[in-house]
């Protein structure tokens, strides 16, 4: 009996719940179907829009508020109704705009908004179109669209189209008179003009909007409030940027007393048709008001004349030049070819700096102006050829070049003159490959196919290394098989290494299991013997592909193999330890697999005797940029065979290579090396023996933001080397690379719920002065090398938001001058001793911000500015490399 009673109670409870749900749904449905503005009525509303701009840092100036408020009274007449269809007539009155002053509120009356009303058409109770006078300005039209969008209340659905474009929406019906709507992922919140494909060099945006509605018991609108926030920051420095908040409030004030004349037509379409003589029909989705991003009337020639001192060559490597560079760039992008040609003619002494600027401009006008001024086919002077190369190197960093530039460079390769200008031709090929990748062409794009085919055909030419490097810049997955074939079939070590270096540049996701097997075959030498650099590069790719525990175990097993290339084993061990330091997941797997292998986990194996070094060091971190250094020094026979120093900018889990310097040598063991001490009767020769026939060679490779430049060759052959030694030609500091290139390059618009337009632009530049010197003594059997890199970086951000009568602006800048020096001392008097010292002096990062409010197009204009400056200092340091290097340094300097 008790069980039956319990069942009855449960059944009654379930029925009651279902009844309440149904009742709530009916109430909700009833509210949804009711018109927010009652038919045939006149309603008076107060409209207020407050837009504020806040900085993100804790500087004293950021405490002051920068905002404007627009207020008006809306008279809304329902002039036509039929069922759930409706036509509303909306008129403005009492328009004013205000902003906080020094001690009191500054208010200005707006007299220029026309008296003519605008109209909103509603279909099934939802706003669909706006009818506005053709003479209205874009900013005012967007405001009218924003007012119409506030009337969109559906209670259900996942998508809506309003003033912000198509948005994802979610409704929360709190009661029969209170509803909350959340908007996200609106199309007009991210109207990109330019953006950087590298996440670390890009920007971060967090946007959201919430609209709260209060309704009368009959379903009429009492209050609608939209609170919208956009947080805009640098990806690499999240504490730099702006927060823009817009509050749009529509508050019911009273019911009007005027009689509303109704349109005597039978349909909504007919009502709209009756007004088309004076009005145009517009959709709810807004258009950007381009006046928000207009540059002030400026002349590039005049600005250059004023900044001539800053553009001198001695400022390369300083933040002042980098800052000037990004200040000039927006105006340079608007300048046409004739004016740019005139600039080049009038400033011959500044050409090295100007071609860097024009490369960053990325317009066809700038491209044509540069070639028109500098290139004269076969008659081009050596100086102009060098400047053209410099222009191409700057252009190669571009992220959004005009297609016509890519087509022009491809066409140049078919002309006879560049074929005889080998250095220019190679730079054209490298730049063409990089721009083709940066342009993001579709796989079936004809230009991409032509460039790819041209480069693949070049693999069979007399200069295959040139085309392999170009394929590294192209990074087209369709060329992976061709590069793997080059890596595995080429007998020349330099070509096999170049192919693997190109493959290493590809994103790891580009490779599949078949590719992994081929990389393993190279590293483990399953088919044939490979150059040591080829093997280490294959290992880099395998580790980038995130090995499983079993695959990592095989790599660890290699450490106790019979392979006598101890430098490779040292490389493997140091690479694994470095990754374990950087990644907790990898560290756990590494420790676990190592613990399983007693043959590996002992001093005999883990105490490798090689001099090869692989390490990562933190250069700077918050409050400065999060930058690190990745250094690889592959040693053979006691001397450097292949080394690289790469600077990485990090943003969360993303990172981007900002600059990479590589040094390669071959055959120097015959001059200073003594090889590995080994048993001559050993039937298995060390890999070093494979390189015994190489000619003496040395050179430098430079990569700027992932774009590989034409390599610089120091010498080829022992005769040329001895000429440098006896002549002392490198004993003085010699520039190796001097340029100012584009870093951050982002621009986009946002349309707010009020219809106001927001413009956001971020430009960054790096000015690099890389120089070095070498002192070599055969008598004392020692050598000293010093490499100095001076870098000046600057980031300039600009945020502007507003409409015709008010505007907020923030301009912020970051200036930074990181420097780094690498000194290497080599003593080969008795045995080989190599000591490397890596040092970074004190760094200063300066952050400035100016926020402004403008009341404009009113009876008396008003402006207010708030300035702030913050300095961050990072102490200098000498980086610890490894214990082996410490021991070598102690031996070399023991007598000093």
XYZ file of C-alpha atoms in Angstrom, residues 608-885:
278
model
C 79.070 11.614 -23.497
C 82.483 13.040 -24.388
C 81.394 15.177 -27.329
C 81.659 18.981 -27.485
C 78.352 19.469 -29.310
C 75.946 21.808 -27.498
C 72.148 22.078 -27.663
C 70.479 24.480 -25.260
C 67.617 26.884 -24.738
C 67.895 29.972 -22.551
C 65.346 32.582 -21.518
C 66.437 35.997 -22.797
C 63.627 38.033 -21.275
C 60.175 37.584 -19.807
C 57.313 39.626 -18.395
C 57.149 42.567 -17.934
C 59.323 42.584 -21.086
C 58.598 40.344 -24.075
C 58.835 36.603 -23.531
C 61.878 35.820 -25.674
C 64.194 32.837 -25.618
C 67.335 31.734 -27.403
C 67.835 28.320 -28.999
C 71.488 27.527 -29.644
C 72.830 24.500 -31.497
C 76.578 24.046 -31.933
C 77.434 20.846 -33.798
C 81.135 20.094 -33.397
C 83.290 17.790 -35.490
C 86.961 17.008 -34.876
C 86.970 19.620 -32.154
C 85.792 22.521 -34.348
C 82.391 23.937 -35.204
C 80.827 22.197 -38.179
C 77.330 23.692 -38.113
C 75.956 26.090 -35.565
C 72.870 28.223 -35.176
C 71.504 30.799 -32.777
C 67.765 31.394 -33.073
C 65.687 34.019 -31.286
C 62.151 32.898 -30.470
C 59.259 35.149 -29.478
C 56.697 33.272 -27.398
C 53.001 33.890 -26.790
C 51.371 31.225 -24.643
C 52.006 27.900 -26.364
C 52.816 29.581 -29.688
C 56.245 30.771 -30.722
C 57.734 32.481 -33.768
C 61.297 32.700 -34.990
C 62.272 36.361 -35.207
C 65.891 35.887 -36.329
C 68.180 32.937 -36.926
C 71.905 33.027 -37.589
C 73.622 29.903 -38.864
C 77.313 29.181 -39.423
C 78.555 26.205 -41.434
C 82.053 24.933 -42.171
C 83.560 21.973 -43.977
C 87.076 20.602 -44.275
C 88.567 22.756 -41.495
C 89.741 19.634 -39.693
C 92.666 19.562 -42.114
C 93.742 22.990 -40.806
C 93.130 22.871 -37.047
C 91.532 19.522 -36.186
C 93.060 16.354 -34.859
C 90.076 14.044 -35.251
C 88.796 11.570 -32.714
C 91.354 9.467 -30.996
C 90.486 6.021 -32.189
C 91.869 2.664 -33.090
C 92.993 2.727 -36.706
C 92.228 -1.000 -37.002
C 88.577 -0.511 -36.037
C 86.542 -2.033 -38.891
C 83.753 0.518 -38.396
C 84.999 3.986 -39.346
C 83.624 7.058 -37.602
C 81.338 9.251 -39.666
C 84.031 11.904 -39.591
C 85.973 9.824 -42.081
C 83.208 10.357 -44.644
C 83.993 14.063 -44.788
C 87.767 13.774 -45.160
C 87.598 14.660 -48.840
C 85.555 17.849 -48.436
C 87.016 21.138 -49.616
C 87.631 23.870 -47.061
C 84.467 25.981 -46.918
C 82.704 28.328 -44.514
C 79.635 30.510 -44.737
C 76.703 32.062 -42.939
C 72.958 31.537 -43.286
C 70.415 34.058 -42.056
C 66.693 33.564 -41.617
C 64.393 36.485 -40.787
C 60.984 35.474 -39.415
C 61.237 32.108 -41.149
C 62.346 33.522 -44.496
C 65.674 32.043 -45.573
C 67.941 34.611 -47.234
C 70.672 34.002 -49.772
C 73.640 32.518 -47.857
C 76.892 34.434 -47.448
C 80.041 32.490 -48.326
C 83.158 33.439 -46.334
C 85.648 31.416 -48.352
C 85.883 28.391 -50.602
C 89.132 26.459 -50.674
C 92.224 26.496 -48.478
C 93.963 29.124 -50.611
C 91.200 31.669 -50.008
C 91.173 30.803 -46.298
C 94.901 31.396 -46.006
C 94.474 34.705 -47.794
C 92.066 35.810 -45.068
C 94.381 34.509 -42.336
C 97.526 36.246 -43.581
C 95.687 39.386 -44.674
C 93.691 39.743 -41.450
C 90.668 40.819 -43.510
C 88.176 39.723 -40.843
C 90.058 40.941 -37.777
C 88.104 44.215 -37.721
C 84.402 44.301 -36.921
C 82.569 43.676 -40.204
C 78.788 44.095 -40.787
C 77.147 40.821 -41.743
C 73.510 41.925 -41.800
C 71.960 45.372 -41.410
C 68.265 45.871 -42.028
C 64.987 47.090 -40.589
C 62.133 44.681 -41.264
C 58.466 44.418 -40.468
C 57.339 42.306 -37.505
C 53.739 42.823 -36.305
C 51.375 43.855 -39.100
C 47.736 43.762 -38.084
C 44.733 45.893 -38.926
C 41.048 45.272 -38.489
C 37.702 46.888 -37.750
C 34.900 46.166 -35.297
C 31.342 47.452 -35.510
C 29.799 47.994 -32.084
C 26.163 47.340 -31.184
C 25.573 51.106 -31.209
C 26.810 51.258 -34.807
C 30.059 52.998 -33.824
C 33.140 51.836 -35.741
C 36.367 50.704 -34.085
C 39.686 50.671 -35.937
C 42.660 48.760 -34.569
C 46.125 48.788 -36.107
C 49.344 47.281 -34.749
C 52.669 47.653 -36.555
C 56.017 46.422 -35.297
C 59.547 46.529 -36.686
C 62.975 45.151 -35.817
C 66.161 46.949 -36.781
C 69.110 44.553 -36.674
C 72.829 45.304 -36.852
C 74.798 42.057 -36.885
C 78.567 42.280 -37.049
C 81.498 40.094 -36.225
C 85.239 39.671 -36.353
C 87.703 36.767 -36.392
C 91.321 36.739 -35.287
C 93.330 33.709 -36.369
C 96.925 32.818 -35.460
C 98.668 29.786 -36.966
C 101.793 30.630 -34.964
C 100.026 30.488 -31.572
C 97.516 27.967 -32.927
C 94.475 29.783 -31.591
C 91.529 31.815 -32.848
C 89.029 34.271 -31.387
C 85.596 35.005 -32.785
C 83.194 37.716 -31.642
C 79.642 38.153 -32.909
C 77.631 41.174 -31.770
C 73.929 41.614 -32.450
C 72.300 44.963 -31.737
C 68.550 44.987 -32.157
C 66.135 47.874 -31.860
C 62.486 46.857 -31.792
C 59.377 49.005 -31.714
C 55.645 48.287 -31.693
C 53.103 50.999 -32.431
C 49.428 50.450 -31.667
C 46.479 52.636 -32.614
C 42.873 52.236 -31.459
C 40.124 54.636 -32.545
C 36.416 54.211 -31.808
C 33.477 56.524 -32.251
C 31.007 58.109 -34.633
C 30.547 61.469 -36.340
C 30.296 63.556 -33.169
C 32.677 61.868 -30.734
C 35.798 59.759 -30.924
C 38.184 58.016 -28.529
C 41.785 57.316 -29.526
C 44.633 55.428 -27.911
C 48.169 55.404 -29.305
C 50.654 53.179 -27.516
C 54.253 52.306 -28.253
C 56.854 49.836 -27.026
C 60.565 50.425 -27.505
C 63.198 47.834 -26.722
C 66.885 47.423 -27.556
C 67.978 43.851 -26.761
C 71.651 43.133 -27.424
C 73.596 39.913 -27.439
C 77.256 39.053 -27.841
C 78.865 35.672 -28.484
C 82.587 35.231 -28.006
C 84.341 31.979 -28.916
C 87.973 31.195 -28.119
C 89.592 28.251 -29.865
C 92.949 26.809 -28.777
C 94.395 24.019 -30.907
C 98.013 24.177 -29.708
C 97.787 20.786 -27.969
C 94.465 19.136 -28.558
C 91.279 21.084 -29.130
C 89.816 23.453 -26.555
C 86.767 25.586 -27.357
C 85.268 28.148 -24.953
C 82.048 30.036 -25.754
C 80.719 32.994 -23.746
C 77.205 34.281 -24.360
C 76.352 37.614 -22.748
C 73.387 39.988 -22.630
C 73.756 43.533 -21.245
C 71.038 45.329 -19.265
C 67.841 45.940 -21.236
C 65.299 48.731 -21.018
C 61.753 48.449 -22.337
C 59.793 51.711 -22.535
C 56.016 51.667 -22.860
C 54.082 54.853 -23.607
C 50.374 55.443 -24.002
C 48.250 58.444 -24.959
C 44.475 58.239 -24.683
C 42.350 61.016 -26.116
C 38.700 61.996 -26.328
C 37.392 64.300 -29.066
C 33.990 65.979 -29.315
C 33.721 67.048 -32.944
C 31.270 68.397 -35.512
C 29.553 70.258 -32.626
C 29.183 73.947 -31.721
C 32.594 74.010 -29.957
C 34.999 71.140 -30.376
C 36.750 69.660 -27.334
C 39.797 67.436 -26.831
C 41.409 65.849 -23.794
C 44.623 63.775 -23.657
C 45.951 61.446 -20.970
C 49.619 60.368 -21.150
C 51.481 57.615 -19.324
C 54.989 56.107 -19.506
C 56.392 52.959 -17.909
C 60.003 51.724 -17.961
C 60.979 48.105 -17.330
C 64.613 47.163 -16.713
C 66.051 43.666 -17.135
C 69.525 43.147 -15.637
C 72.352 41.895 -17.808
C 73.772 38.394 -17.477
C 76.200 35.808 -18.807
C 74.407 32.620 -19.781
C 75.592 29.299 -18.426
C 75.992 26.919 -21.351
C 77.047 23.506 -20.007
C 79.631 21.883 -17.756
C 81.866 20.826 -20.650
C 82.082 24.426 -21.854
